[in-house]
Amino acid sequence: MTVALIVAAIASALVCGFVLGRLVFGQPVFRFDEPITPLSVLTAAPAPADSLTAQDRSDILRMVVRQSEHGFVVVEESGDLALYNEAAVRLGLVTEHVLNPSVAEHVADVLRTREDDRFEFVPPPTTAGFLATARTSAAYPTLSVRCLARYVELNGLRFILIYGDDDTENVRVEATRRDFVANVSHELKTPVGAIALLAEALLESVGDPDSVRHFGSRVASESKRMGNLVTELIALSRLQGGETAEFEPVDVDGLIDEALAAVAVPAEAAGITLVGDERCGLFVYGDRPLLLTALTNLLSNAIAYSPAGTTASVSRRVVEPDDEGGVPMVSIGVTDRGIGIAPADQERVFERFFRVDKARSRLTGGTGLGLAIVKHIAANHSGSIALWSRPGTGSTFTLSIPQVFADLDPQPQHAQSDRTEEEIS
């Protein structure tokens, strides 16, 4: 088999096969403003004198295949490798010039049946392709590759074309969605089940006013908990959906005052003293209701996880940028003297439904969504949320938002989200 024939086969496959591959892999096909020239015209039209030579075309095709982010492998009828690109190595299709054994099994099936075979495989963690792939993470370390193997005949020669695509992100998103549905189902099942049991108890206690009041208050509490969960789910969905908001200068001092007032009653009931530092006269640019929600969530968290007789404090300051041309950030810190958070849990506290102390969360009616909402509000404001904590000492959550100078009177603008792949996490 000559390399020229293989390149010619790939030339034919790159148009029809790549489009099919995009459809198979569940990704959108590229769209262009101008109609796409038919492949037959590209390969058969008479070439002007100053057009590309056959060698030029061959070189261009080689470059396209070599630099593609999709893995391409050509396997001869004998099972030997004929061609492959760098992406095929990164994805683990080929390791040290040898076809991955699990992929080779599919190649054998296609040679026997001469029918397309769509499959997924996970390369061993020790392969160079696995280690070179940047899309994996500590939370989702598995590399998933989706492939299409196709039987091709050209000038009497038979071989298999294999297309490989990194499907890790889709697998991660799907796993996140499954976890989310499972968590929501569990969180709703608990209050719904409690309400059903309490309703039965109420029916059996019609003649006992004290029992009716007791069970009635429990029903109200569980109903409120379920309502809070639904409300926060809607809020989180809107934030993750990238809904825009009109930004405006927000007075940091007024924002903190309003947040402290919002949690004053539960703080007093819990025996927590709220403390604020000196006023700063600073402004940030953002959506005031969302920023108030973020700060209130942080304060509510501090109250819920602090013992009676302690304090929860709020501080504010400006952090100058490290590099020239950067934007100063206004950092609002919420500090408690509570139970603290173990190092192993600190990386997960911003996950949806994660709770450091599940028993305490049930008692306080927490939904496990408060910090996840804070994280997304910060991201939608081009800001950040950071955590410092020591078990037995307490925690400090720091919300940082870009500063704006009120005397500049900036025009309101739509929120720009800096969301990434963890956004459905």
Short mmCIF file of N, CA and C in Angstrom, two decimals, residues 85-154:
data_model
loop_
_atom_site.label_atom_id
_atom_site.label_comp_id
_atom_site.label_asym_id
_atom_site.label_seq_id
_atom_site.Cartn_x
_atom_site.Cartn_y
_atom_site.Cartn_z
N ASN A 85 -1.85 10.09 13.38
CA ASN A 85 -1.38 11.44 13.72
C ASN A 85 -1.09 11.55 15.21
N GLU A 86 -0.60 12.73 15.61
CA GLU A 86 -0.21 12.93 17.01
C GLU A 86 -1.41 12.83 17.95
N ALA A 87 -2.56 13.29 17.47
CA ALA A 87 -3.76 13.22 18.32
C ALA A 87 -4.11 11.77 18.66
N ALA A 88 -3.84 10.85 17.75
CA ALA A 88 -4.11 9.44 18.02
C ALA A 88 -3.26 8.93 19.17
N VAL A 89 -2.05 9.47 19.30
CA VAL A 89 -1.17 9.08 20.41
C VAL A 89 -1.68 9.72 21.70
N ARG A 90 -2.04 11.00 21.63
CA ARG A 90 -2.54 11.69 22.83
C ARG A 90 -3.79 11.01 23.38
N LEU A 91 -4.64 10.53 22.50
CA LEU A 91 -5.89 9.90 22.91
C LEU A 91 -5.72 8.44 23.28
N GLY A 92 -4.53 7.89 23.11
CA GLY A 92 -4.28 6.51 23.50
C GLY A 92 -4.68 5.48 22.46
N LEU A 93 -5.04 5.94 21.24
CA LEU A 93 -5.34 4.97 20.18
C LEU A 93 -4.10 4.18 19.81
N VAL A 94 -2.96 4.87 19.83
CA VAL A 94 -1.68 4.25 19.47
C VAL A 94 -0.68 4.52 20.59
N THR A 95 0.05 3.50 20.98
CA THR A 95 1.09 3.64 22.00
C THR A 95 2.35 2.94 21.52
N GLU A 96 3.43 3.71 21.41
CA GLU A 96 4.72 3.17 20.95
C GLU A 96 4.55 2.41 19.64
N HIS A 97 3.86 3.04 18.70
CA HIS A 97 3.67 2.51 17.34
C HIS A 97 2.85 1.22 17.31
N VAL A 98 2.09 0.99 18.36
CA VAL A 98 1.24 -0.21 18.41
C VAL A 98 -0.20 0.22 18.68
N LEU A 99 -1.15 -0.33 17.93
CA LEU A 99 -2.55 -0.01 18.11
C LEU A 99 -3.04 -0.54 19.46
N ASN A 100 -3.83 0.27 20.15
CA ASN A 100 -4.38 -0.14 21.44
C ASN A 100 -5.13 -1.47 21.27
N PRO A 101 -4.87 -2.46 22.13
CA PRO A 101 -5.49 -3.79 21.96
C PRO A 101 -7.01 -3.76 21.90
N SER A 102 -7.64 -2.92 22.73
CA SER A 102 -9.11 -2.88 22.69
C SER A 102 -9.61 -2.30 21.37
N VAL A 103 -8.85 -1.36 20.80
CA VAL A 103 -9.21 -0.81 19.49
C VAL A 103 -8.99 -1.85 18.41
N ALA A 104 -7.91 -2.63 18.54
CA ALA A 104 -7.60 -3.67 17.56
C ALA A 104 -8.73 -4.69 17.45
N GLU A 105 -9.41 -4.97 18.56
CA GLU A 105 -10.53 -5.91 18.52
C GLU A 105 -11.65 -5.39 17.63
N HIS A 106 -11.91 -4.09 17.71
CA HIS A 106 -12.96 -3.50 16.87
C HIS A 106 -12.53 -3.48 15.40
N VAL A 107 -11.23 -3.27 15.16
CA VAL A 107 -10.72 -3.30 13.79
C VAL A 107 -10.95 -4.68 13.17
N ALA A 108 -10.69 -5.71 13.94
CA ALA A 108 -10.91 -7.08 13.45
C ALA A 108 -12.38 -7.31 13.11
N ASP A 109 -13.27 -6.78 13.94
CA ASP A 109 -14.71 -6.94 13.67
C ASP A 109 -15.10 -6.23 12.38
N VAL A 110 -14.57 -5.02 12.17
CA VAL A 110 -14.91 -4.26 10.96
C VAL A 110 -14.37 -4.94 9.72
N LEU A 111 -13.16 -5.48 9.80
CA LEU A 111 -12.61 -6.22 8.66
C LEU A 111 -13.47 -7.43 8.31
N ARG A 112 -14.07 -8.03 9.32
CA ARG A 112 -14.89 -9.22 9.09
C ARG A 112 -16.27 -8.85 8.55
N THR A 113 -16.89 -7.81 9.14
CA THR A 113 -18.27 -7.46 8.78
C THR A 113 -18.35 -6.38 7.71
N ARG A 114 -17.28 -5.58 7.57
CA ARG A 114 -17.22 -4.46 6.63
C ARG A 114 -18.31 -3.42 6.93
N GLU A 115 -18.70 -3.34 8.19
CA GLU A 115 -19.70 -2.36 8.63
C GLU A 115 -19.06 -1.40 9.63
N ASP A 116 -19.56 -0.15 9.64
CA ASP A 116 -19.04 0.83 10.59
C ASP A 116 -19.23 0.35 12.02
N ASP A 117 -18.27 0.68 12.86
CA ASP A 117 -18.34 0.30 14.28
C ASP A 117 -18.08 1.54 15.11
N ARG A 118 -19.05 1.91 15.92
CA ARG A 118 -18.91 3.05 16.83
C ARG A 118 -18.70 2.50 18.23
N PHE A 119 -17.69 2.97 18.90
CA PHE A 119 -17.38 2.42 20.22
C PHE A 119 -16.64 3.46 21.06
N GLU A 120 -16.59 3.19 22.35
CA GLU A 120 -15.83 4.01 23.29
C GLU A 120 -14.83 3.13 24.02
N PHE A 121 -13.72 3.71 24.40
CA PHE A 121 -12.76 2.95 25.19
C PHE A 121 -12.02 3.89 26.12
N VAL A 122 -11.47 3.32 27.17
CA VAL A 122 -10.70 4.09 28.16
C VAL A 122 -9.28 3.56 28.16
N PRO A 123 -8.31 4.35 27.72
CA PRO A 123 -6.92 3.89 27.71
C PRO A 123 -6.42 3.66 29.13
N PRO A 124 -5.47 2.76 29.31
CA PRO A 124 -4.88 2.57 30.64
C PRO A 124 -4.28 3.88 31.14
N PRO A 125 -4.35 4.16 32.45
CA PRO A 125 -3.81 5.41 33.00
C PRO A 125 -2.32 5.60 32.74
N THR A 126 -1.61 4.54 32.42
CA THR A 126 -0.16 4.65 32.22
C THR A 126 0.21 5.07 30.80
N THR A 127 -0.77 5.15 29.89
CA THR A 127 -0.44 5.49 28.52
C THR A 127 -0.04 6.95 28.41
N ALA A 128 0.82 7.22 27.43
CA ALA A 128 1.26 8.60 27.21
C ALA A 128 0.09 9.49 26.85
N GLY A 129 -0.87 8.92 26.12
CA GLY A 129 -2.03 9.71 25.73
C GLY A 129 -2.82 10.19 26.93
N PHE A 130 -2.96 9.31 27.91
CA PHE A 130 -3.71 9.69 29.11
C PHE A 130 -3.01 10.83 29.84
N LEU A 131 -1.69 10.68 30.00
CA LEU A 131 -0.94 11.68 30.75
C LEU A 131 -0.88 13.01 30.03
N ALA A 132 -0.97 13.00 28.71
CA ALA A 132 -0.84 14.23 27.93
C ALA A 132 -2.15 14.97 27.77
N THR A 133 -3.24 14.34 28.17
CA THR A 133 -4.54 14.98 27.97
C THR A 133 -4.83 15.95 29.10
N ALA A 134 -5.08 17.20 28.73
CA ALA A 134 -5.25 18.25 29.74
C ALA A 134 -6.69 18.36 30.22
N ARG A 135 -7.61 17.61 29.61
CA ARG A 135 -9.01 17.79 29.96
C ARG A 135 -9.42 16.98 31.18
N THR A 136 -8.54 16.11 31.65
CA THR A 136 -8.86 15.34 32.84
C THR A 136 -8.60 16.19 34.07
N SER A 137 -9.14 15.77 35.20
CA SER A 137 -8.95 16.50 36.45
C SER A 137 -8.95 15.51 37.59
N ALA A 138 -8.67 16.02 38.80
CA ALA A 138 -8.65 15.14 39.97
C ALA A 138 -10.02 14.54 40.22
N ALA A 139 -11.07 15.32 39.93
CA ALA A 139 -12.43 14.83 40.17
C ALA A 139 -12.87 13.82 39.11
N TYR A 140 -12.40 14.03 37.87
CA TYR A 140 -12.76 13.13 36.77
C TYR A 140 -11.49 12.75 36.02
N PRO A 141 -10.70 11.81 36.57
CA PRO A 141 -9.39 11.49 35.98
C PRO A 141 -9.46 10.57 34.77
N THR A 142 -10.61 9.99 34.49
CA THR A 142 -10.71 9.01 33.42
C THR A 142 -10.82 9.68 32.06
N LEU A 143 -9.99 9.24 31.14
CA LEU A 143 -10.06 9.72 29.77
C LEU A 143 -10.98 8.82 28.98
N SER A 144 -12.02 9.37 28.40
CA SER A 144 -12.96 8.60 27.59
C SER A 144 -12.80 9.02 26.13
N VAL A 145 -12.63 8.05 25.26
CA VAL A 145 -12.43 8.31 23.83
C VAL A 145 -13.55 7.65 23.05
N ARG A 146 -14.23 8.43 22.22
CA ARG A 146 -15.29 7.90 21.37
C ARG A 146 -14.73 7.72 19.96
N CYS A 147 -14.99 6.58 19.36
CA CYS A 147 -14.35 6.23 18.08
C CYS A 147 -15.36 5.78 17.03
N LEU A 148 -14.94 5.92 15.78
CA LEU A 148 -15.67 5.37 14.65
C LEU A 148 -14.66 4.65 13.76
N ALA A 149 -14.86 3.35 13.53
CA ALA A 149 -13.99 2.57 12.66
C ALA A 149 -14.75 2.27 11.37
N ARG A 150 -14.12 2.53 10.21
CA ARG A 150 -14.79 2.40 8.91
C ARG A 150 -13.94 1.58 7.95
N TYR A 151 -14.60 0.67 7.26
CA TYR A 151 -13.94 -0.16 6.24
C TYR A 151 -13.86 0.64 4.94
N VAL A 152 -12.67 0.64 4.30
CA VAL A 152 -12.45 1.41 3.07
C VAL A 152 -11.73 0.53 2.05
N GLU A 153 -12.16 0.62 0.79
CA GLU A 153 -11.47 -0.04 -0.32
C GLU A 153 -11.06 1.04 -1.32
N LEU A 154 -9.82 0.95 -1.80
CA LEU A 154 -9.32 1.92 -2.78
C LEU A 154 -8.30 1.23 -3.68
#
